[in-house]
N, CA, C and O atoms as CSV, one atom per row, in Angstrom:
chain,resi,resn,atom,element,x,y,z
A,1,MET,N,N,-120.200,34.109,-122.314
A,1,MET,CA,C,-120.171,35.140,-123.316
A,1,MET,C,C,-118.729,35.620,-123.492
A,1,MET,O,O,-118.005,35.795,-122.512
A,2,ILE,N,N,-118.325,35.828,-124.720
A,2,ILE,CA,C,-116.989,36.349,-124.995
A,2,ILE,C,C,-117.012,37.857,-124.744
A,2,ILE,O,O,-117.812,38.585,-125.330
A,3,VAL,N,N,-116.130,38.303,-123.874
A,3,VAL,CA,C,-116.037,39.708,-123.515
A,3,VAL,C,C,-114.957,40.396,-124.342
A,3,VAL,O,O,-115.132,41.532,-124.785
A,4,CYS,N,N,-113.856,39.712,-124.545
A,4,CYS,CA,C,-112.731,40.251,-125.307
A,4,CYS,C,C,-112.450,39.316,-126.479
A,4,CYS,O,O,-111.960,38.202,-126.297
A,5,SER,N,N,-112.766,39.782,-127.675
A,5,SER,CA,C,-112.555,38.924,-128.844
A,5,SER,C,C,-111.090,38.892,-129.269
A,5,SER,O,O,-110.678,37.979,-129.984
A,6,CYS,N,N,-110.307,39.862,-128.846
A,6,CYS,CA,C,-108.871,39.853,-129.178
A,6,CYS,C,C,-108.148,38.728,-128.447
A,6,CYS,O,O,-107.297,38.052,-129.024
A,7,THR,N,N,-108.490,38.529,-127.172
A,7,THR,CA,C,-107.798,37.528,-126.353
A,7,THR,C,C,-108.705,36.382,-125.934
A,7,THR,O,O,-108.292,35.498,-125.183
A,8,MET,N,N,-109.948,36.398,-126.421
A,8,MET,CA,C,-110.922,35.337,-126.143
A,8,MET,C,C,-111.158,35.134,-124.638
A,8,MET,O,O,-111.133,34.006,-124.145
A,9,ILE,N,N,-111.384,36.229,-123.924
A,9,ILE,CA,C,-111.731,36.166,-122.501
A,9,ILE,C,C,-113.245,36.144,-122.384
A,9,ILE,O,O,-113.947,36.905,-123.050
A,10,THR,N,N,-113.738,35.256,-121.524
A,10,THR,CA,C,-115.179,35.134,-121.327
A,10,THR,C,C,-115.596,35.765,-120.004
A,10,THR,O,O,-114.763,36.021,-119.134
A,11,SER,N,N,-116.885,36.010,-119.865
A,11,SER,CA,C,-117.409,36.566,-118.614
A,11,SER,C,C,-117.193,35.588,-117.460
A,11,SER,O,O,-116.982,36.014,-116.325
A,12,ASP,N,N,-117.242,34.303,-117.731
A,12,ASP,CA,C,-116.995,33.310,-116.681
A,12,ASP,C,C,-115.559,33.384,-116.183
A,12,ASP,O,O,-115.307,33.239,-114.987
A,13,GLU,N,N,-114.617,33.607,-117.095
A,13,GLU,CA,C,-113.217,33.727,-116.690
A,13,GLU,C,C,-112.998,34.966,-115.818
A,13,GLU,O,O,-112.216,34.930,-114.868
A,14,ILE,N,N,-113.680,36.045,-116.139
A,14,ILE,CA,C,-113.574,37.257,-115.329
A,14,ILE,C,C,-114.122,36.990,-113.935
A,14,ILE,O,O,-113.506,37.378,-112.942
A,15,ALA,N,N,-115.274,36.332,-113.852
A,15,ALA,CA,C,-115.863,36.011,-112.549
A,15,ALA,C,C,-114.933,35.111,-111.735
A,15,ALA,O,O,-114.759,35.319,-110.534
A,16,GLU,N,N,-114.345,34.130,-112.379
A,16,GLU,CA,C,-113.417,33.231,-111.673
A,16,GLU,C,C,-112.193,33.987,-111.180
A,16,GLU,O,O,-111.727,33.750,-110.065
A,17,ALA,N,N,-111.667,34.893,-111.995
A,17,ALA,CA,C,-110.492,35.677,-111.597
A,17,ALA,C,C,-110.811,36.561,-110.403
A,17,ALA,O,O,-110.004,36.668,-109.479
A,18,VAL,N,N,-111.979,37.197,-110.410
A,18,VAL,CA,C,-112.387,38.040,-109.281
A,18,VAL,C,C,-112.498,37.200,-108.014
A,18,VAL,O,O,-112.008,37.599,-106.958
A,19,THR,N,N,-113.133,36.050,-108.116
A,19,THR,CA,C,-113.288,35.172,-106.960
A,19,THR,C,C,-111.932,34.733,-106.421
A,19,THR,O,O,-111.707,34.770,-105.211
A,20,GLU,N,N,-111.032,34.321,-107.296
A,20,GLU,CA,C,-109.707,33.874,-106.865
A,20,GLU,C,C,-108.928,35.005,-106.210
A,20,GLU,O,O,-108.298,34.806,-105.172
A,21,LEU,N,N,-108.966,36.195,-106.814
A,21,LEU,CA,C,-108.229,37.327,-106.263
A,21,LEU,C,C,-108.777,37.726,-104.896
A,21,LEU,O,O,-108.003,38.029,-103.988
A,22,ARG,N,N,-110.100,37.732,-104.739
A,22,ARG,CA,C,-110.712,38.081,-103.449
A,22,ARG,C,C,-110.420,37.015,-102.395
A,22,ARG,O,O,-110.269,37.334,-101.216
A,23,THR,N,N,-110.340,35.764,-102.808
A,23,THR,CA,C,-110.030,34.686,-101.865
A,23,THR,C,C,-108.606,34.839,-101.345
A,23,THR,O,O,-108.350,34.656,-100.155
A,24,GLU,N,N,-107.685,35.176,-102.237
A,24,GLU,CA,C,-106.286,35.350,-101.843
A,24,GLU,C,C,-106.069,36.592,-100.989
A,24,GLU,O,O,-105.301,36.565,-100.027
A,25,ASP,N,N,-106.752,37.687,-101.347
A,25,ASP,CA,C,-106.588,38.946,-100.631
A,25,ASP,C,C,-107.906,39.724,-100.678
A,25,ASP,O,O,-108.209,40.368,-101.682
A,26,PRO,N,N,-108.690,39.666,-99.593
A,26,PRO,CA,C,-109.992,40.333,-99.585
A,26,PRO,C,C,-109.918,41.854,-99.787
A,26,PRO,O,O,-110.928,42.470,-100.124
A,27,LEU,N,N,-108.755,42.464,-99.591
A,27,LEU,CA,C,-108.626,43.912,-99.713
A,27,LEU,C,C,-107.950,44.358,-101.009
A,27,LEU,O,O,-107.646,45.540,-101.175
A,28,VAL,N,N,-107.717,43.429,-101.919
A,28,VAL,CA,C,-107.047,43.766,-103.175
A,28,VAL,C,C,-107.879,44.782,-103.965
A,28,VAL,O,O,-109.108,44.709,-103.993
A,29,VAL,N,N,-107.197,45.715,-104.593
A,29,VAL,CA,C,-107.863,46.681,-105.467
A,29,VAL,C,C,-107.950,46.051,-106.852
A,29,VAL,O,O,-106.940,45.832,-107.520
A,30,LEU,N,N,-109.168,45.771,-107.260
A,30,LEU,CA,C,-109.377,45.119,-108.554
A,30,LEU,C,C,-109.318,46.138,-109.682
A,30,LEU,O,O,-109.917,47.210,-109.601
A,31,THR,N,N,-108.599,45.791,-110.723
A,31,THR,CA,C,-108.519,46.614,-111.926
A,31,THR,C,C,-108.597,45.680,-113.133
A,31,THR,O,O,-108.286,44.495,-113.015
A,32,PRO,N,N,-109.007,46.200,-114.289
A,32,PRO,CA,C,-109.000,45.350,-115.474
A,32,PRO,C,C,-107.607,44.774,-115.753
A,32,PRO,O,O,-107.485,43.619,-116.162
A,33,GLY,N,N,-106.558,45.575,-115.534
A,33,GLY,CA,C,-105.196,45.090,-115.749
A,33,GLY,C,C,-104.864,43.906,-114.860
A,33,GLY,O,O,-104.211,42.958,-115.296
A,34,LEU,N,N,-105.313,43.958,-113.616
A,34,LEU,CA,C,-105.079,42.852,-112.689
A,34,LEU,C,C,-105.818,41.594,-113.155
A,34,LEU,O,O,-105.289,40.487,-113.061
A,35,ILE,N,N,-107.027,41.771,-113.651
A,35,ILE,CA,C,-107.797,40.633,-114.161
A,35,ILE,C,C,-107.063,40.010,-115.356
A,35,ILE,O,O,-106.903,38.791,-115.428
A,36,TYR,N,N,-106.621,40.854,-116.286
A,36,TYR,CA,C,-105.889,40.345,-117.453
A,36,TYR,C,C,-104.625,39.608,-117.021
A,36,TYR,O,O,-104.344,38.518,-117.519
A,37,ARG,N,N,-103.861,40.195,-116.097
A,37,ARG,CA,C,-102.636,39.530,-115.628
A,37,ARG,C,C,-102.962,38.196,-114.988
A,37,ARG,O,O,-102.239,37.220,-115.186
A,38,ARG,N,N,-104.047,38.142,-114.221
A,38,ARG,CA,C,-104.453,36.897,-113.575
A,38,ARG,C,C,-104.726,35.813,-114.615
A,38,ARG,O,O,-104.441,34.635,-114.397
A,39,LEU,N,N,-105.283,36.234,-115.743
A,39,LEU,CA,C,-105.618,35.291,-116.808
A,39,LEU,C,C,-104.444,35.036,-117.749
A,39,LEU,O,O,-104.555,34.249,-118.689
A,40,GLY,N,N,-103.317,35.705,-117.493
A,40,GLY,CA,C,-102.130,35.510,-118.320
A,40,GLY,C,C,-102.246,36.127,-119.697
A,40,GLY,O,O,-101.647,35.638,-120.655
A,41,LYS,N,N,-103.023,37.212,-119.802
A,41,LYS,CA,C,-103.249,37.853,-121.098
A,41,LYS,C,C,-103.024,39.346,-120.979
A,41,LYS,O,O,-102.874,39.875,-119.877
A,42,ARG,N,N,-103.000,40.032,-122.130
A,42,ARG,CA,C,-102.843,41.475,-122.176
A,42,ARG,C,C,-103.909,42.052,-123.091
A,42,ARG,O,O,-104.207,41.464,-124.131
A,43,PRO,N,N,-104.493,43.197,-122.727
A,43,PRO,CA,C,-105.471,43.804,-123.634
A,43,PRO,C,C,-104.795,44.239,-124.928
A,43,PRO,O,O,-103.642,44.670,-124.922
A,44,SER,N,N,-105.513,44.124,-126.024
A,44,SER,CA,C,-104.952,44.496,-127.315
A,44,SER,C,C,-105.509,45.852,-127.763
A,44,SER,O,O,-104.783,46.846,-127.753
A,45,CYS,N,N,-106.765,45.904,-128.149
A,45,CYS,CA,C,-107.338,47.158,-128.646
A,45,CYS,C,C,-107.953,47.996,-127.530
A,45,CYS,O,O,-108.046,49.217,-127.662
A,46,GLY,N,N,-108.375,47.363,-126.429
A,46,GLY,CA,C,-108.938,48.091,-125.294
A,46,GLY,C,C,-110.430,48.346,-125.358
A,46,GLY,O,O,-110.997,48.888,-124.410
A,47,ASN,N,N,-111.081,47.972,-126.447
A,47,ASN,CA,C,-112.524,48.212,-126.559
A,47,ASN,C,C,-113.342,47.450,-125.519
A,47,ASN,O,O,-114.466,47.842,-125.207
A,48,CYS,N,N,-112.792,46.374,-124.988
A,48,CYS,CA,C,-113.522,45.556,-124.023
A,48,CYS,C,C,-113.371,46.053,-122.585
A,48,CYS,O,O,-114.102,45.599,-121.705
A,49,LEU,N,N,-112.451,46.964,-122.331
A,49,LEU,CA,C,-112.163,47.355,-120.955
A,49,LEU,C,C,-113.371,47.902,-120.186
A,49,LEU,O,O,-113.493,47.602,-118.998
A,50,PRO,N,N,-114.277,48.694,-120.797
A,50,PRO,CA,C,-115.461,49.115,-120.044
A,50,PRO,C,C,-116.342,47.932,-119.620
A,50,PRO,O,O,-116.863,47.918,-118.505
A,51,LEU,N,N,-116.506,46.954,-120.493
A,51,LEU,CA,C,-117.315,45.788,-120.141
A,51,LEU,C,C,-116.609,44.919,-119.105
A,51,LEU,O,O,-117.248,44.404,-118.187
A,52,VAL,N,N,-115.302,44.755,-119.246
A,52,VAL,CA,C,-114.538,44.010,-118.244
A,52,VAL,C,C,-114.724,44.662,-116.879
A,52,VAL,O,O,-114.916,43.971,-115.879
A,53,THR,N,N,-114.668,45.990,-116.836
A,53,THR,CA,C,-114.846,46.721,-115.586
A,53,THR,C,C,-116.244,46.501,-115.014
A,53,THR,O,O,-116.388,46.245,-113.819
A,54,GLU,N,N,-117.268,46.598,-115.850
A,54,GLU,CA,C,-118.646,46.385,-115.383
A,54,GLU,C,C,-118.828,44.986,-114.812
A,54,GLU,O,O,-119.411,44.825,-113.740
A,55,LEU,N,N,-118.339,43.984,-115.512
A,55,LEU,CA,C,-118.466,42.606,-115.044
A,55,LEU,C,C,-117.694,42.378,-113.753
A,55,LEU,O,O,-118.178,41.711,-112.839
A,56,MET,N,N,-116.501,42.934,-113.687
A,56,MET,CA,C,-115.649,42.795,-112.507
A,56,MET,C,C,-116.339,43.418,-111.283
A,56,MET,O,O,-116.399,42.794,-110.224
A,57,VAL,N,N,-116.850,44.626,-111.425
A,57,VAL,CA,C,-117.508,45.318,-110.316
A,57,VAL,C,C,-118.796,44.599,-109.914
A,57,VAL,O,O,-119.056,44.408,-108.726
A,58,ALA,N,N,-119.593,44.204,-110.890
A,58,ALA,CA,C,-120.851,43.525,-110.592
A,58,ALA,C,C,-120.612,42.218,-109.851
A,58,ALA,O,O,-121.309,41.919,-108.881
A,59,HIS,N,N,-119.646,41.446,-110.292
A,59,HIS,CA,C,-119.351,40.174,-109.637
A,59,HIS,C,C,-118.789,40.404,-108.235
A,59,HIS,O,O,-119.110,39.668,-107.302
A,60,ASP,N,N,-117.960,41.414,-108.096
A,60,ASP,CA,C,-117.342,41.706,-106.808
A,60,ASP,C,C,-118.364,42.207,-105.797
A,60,ASP,O,O,-118.305,41.833,-104.626
A,61,GLU,N,N,-119.294,43.042,-106.227
A,61,GLU,CA,C,-120.282,43.612,-105.312
A,61,GLU,C,C,-121.298,42.582,-104.834
A,61,GLU,O,O,-121.669,42.570,-103.661
A,62,ASP,N,N,-121.741,41.729,-105.728
A,62,ASP,CA,C,-122.838,40.831,-105.395
A,62,ASP,C,C,-122.452,39.377,-105.260
A,62,ASP,O,O,-123.273,38.563,-104.837
A,63,GLY,N,N,-121.236,39.027,-105.604
A,63,GLY,CA,C,-120.780,37.654,-105.437
A,63,GLY,C,C,-121.200,36.746,-106.561
A,63,GLY,O,O,-121.982,37.130,-107.431
A,64,PRO,N,N,-120.671,35.528,-106.537
A,64,PRO,CA,C,-120.865,34.606,-107.649
A,64,PRO,C,C,-122.286,34.083,-107.792
A,64,PRO,O,O,-122.668,33.690,-108.895
A,65,GLY,N,N,-123.082,34.059,-106.740
A,65,GLY,CA,C,-124.422,33.477,-106.836
A,65,GLY,C,C,-125.504,34.470,-107.165
A,65,GLY,O,O,-126.682,34.112,-107.182
A,66,SER,N,N,-125.139,35.710,-107.427
A,66,SER,CA,C,-126.145,36.748,-107.620
A,66,SER,C,C,-126.529,36.913,-109.080
A,66,SER,O,O,-125.894,36.369,-109.983
A,67,ALA,N,N,-127.577,37.674,-109.277
A,67,ALA,CA,C,-128.005,37.984,-110.634
A,67,ALA,C,C,-126.988,38.866,-111.337
A,67,ALA,O,O,-126.898,38.850,-112.565
A,68,ALA,N,N,-126.225,39.632,-110.576
A,68,ALA,CA,C,-125.229,40.525,-111.180
A,68,ALA,C,C,-124.113,39.752,-111.865
A,68,ALA,O,O,-123.462,40.272,-112.771
A,69,SER,N,N,-123.891,38.521,-111.441
A,69,SER,CA,C,-122.838,37.750,-112.091
A,69,SER,C,C,-123.231,37.383,-113.512
A,69,SER,O,O,-122.389,36.942,-114.294
A,70,SER,N,N,-124.490,37.557,-113.850
A,70,SER,CA,C,-124.928,37.325,-115.227
A,70,SER,C,C,-125.254,38.654,-115.896
A,70,SER,O,O,-126.188,38.737,-116.694
A,71,VAL,N,N,-124.484,39.696,-115.572
A,71,VAL,CA,C,-124.720,41.030,-116.107
A,71,VAL,C,C,-124.655,41.047,-117.623
A,71,VAL,O,O,-125.219,41.942,-118.253
A,72,HIS,N,N,-123.977,40.074,-118.219
A,72,HIS,CA,C,-123.888,40.036,-119.678
A,72,HIS,C,C,-125.230,39.739,-120.317
A,72,HIS,O,O,-125.415,40.012,-121.503
A,73,ARG,N,N,-126.161,39.195,-119.573
A,73,ARG,CA,C,-127.490,38.927,-120.135
A,73,ARG,C,C,-128.327,40.196,-120.166
A,73,ARG,O,O,-129.077,40.423,-121.116
A,74,THR,N,N,-128.205,41.026,-119.134
A,74,THR,CA,C,-128.915,42.293,-119.082
A,74,THR,C,C,-127.897,43.352,-118.728
A,74,THR,O,O,-127.576,43.542,-117.555
A,75,ARG,N,N,-127.390,44.039,-119.722
A,75,ARG,CA,C,-126.325,45.018,-119.513
A,75,ARG,C,C,-126.735,46.058,-118.488
A,75,ARG,O,O,-127.861,46.556,-118.506
A,76,THR,N,N,-125.822,46.376,-117.606
A,76,THR,CA,C,-126.056,47.417,-116.620
A,76,THR,C,C,-125.637,48.748,-117.213
A,76,THR,O,O,-124.859,48.782,-118.166
A,77,PRO,N,N,-126.139,49.842,-116.666
A,77,PRO,CA,C,-125.707,51.151,-117.168
A,77,PRO,C,C,-124.210,51.335,-116.941
A,77,PRO,O,O,-123.618,50.718,-116.055
A,78,SER,N,N,-123.641,52.154,-117.721
A,78,SER,CA,C,-122.214,52.442,-117.602
A,78,SER,C,C,-121.887,52.962,-116.213
A,78,SER,O,O,-122.710,53.621,-115.577
A,79,LEU,N,N,-120.693,52.667,-115.751
A,79,LEU,CA,C,-120.268,53.140,-114.439
A,79,LEU,C,C,-120.225,54.657,-114.413
A,79,LEU,O,O,-120.506,55.267,-113.382
A,80,ARG,N,N,-119.879,55.269,-115.528
A,80,ARG,CA,C,-119.840,56.727,-115.587
A,80,ARG,C,C,-121.229,57.307,-115.376
A,80,ARG,O,O,-121.375,58.335,-114.716
A,81,ALA,N,N,-122.246,56.667,-115.924
A,81,ALA,CA,C,-123.611,57.165,-115.790
A,81,ALA,C,C,-124.095,57.099,-114.345
A,81,ALA,O,O,-124.878,57.948,-113.919
A,82,LYS,N,N,-123.645,56.112,-113.591
A,82,LYS,CA,C,-124.055,55.979,-112.201
A,82,LYS,C,C,-123.486,57.090,-111.334
A,82,LYS,O,O,-124.088,57.455,-110.323
A,83,ASN,N,N,-122.334,57.632,-111.715
A,83,ASN,CA,C,-121.666,58.625,-110.895
A,83,ASN,C,C,-122.034,60.051,-111.250
A,83,ASN,O,O,-121.518,60.987,-110.639
A,84,ARG,N,N,-122.899,60.237,-112.205
A,84,ARG,CA,C,-123.299,61.600,-112.588
A,84,ARG,C,C,-124.292,62.140,-111.582
A,84,ARG,O,O,-125.111,61.391,-111.050
A,85,PRO,N,N,-124.224,63.472,-111.311
A,85,PRO,CA,C,-125.165,64.088,-110.343
A,85,PRO,C,C,-126.562,64.152,-110.866
A,85,PRO,O,O,-127.458,64.638,-110.176
C-alpha cells in the first residue's frame, strides 16, 4: 500500500526500514524522520506522517510476522486516542 503519495513510500518499505534499523541498533529511537532518511527521502506535505508513525510503531511492537505488520488492511486507532484517559 502506498503510504506517502508525494514520495511514493509503501508500507512494505516502512517495515523493511524498521527491521533494518532495529537490526543495526536494537535501542535506536524510531521516528518518522529517521524512516524517511533511511529510505533516502524527505516528507513533502506531511499528511502521511501520522500513518507512517502508526505503521512504524505497529511493526516495531509486534515484528514482521505479526498481524500488526499489515495494519494498512485494518487501520488501528490513532496513537493520540490510545493515550487519552
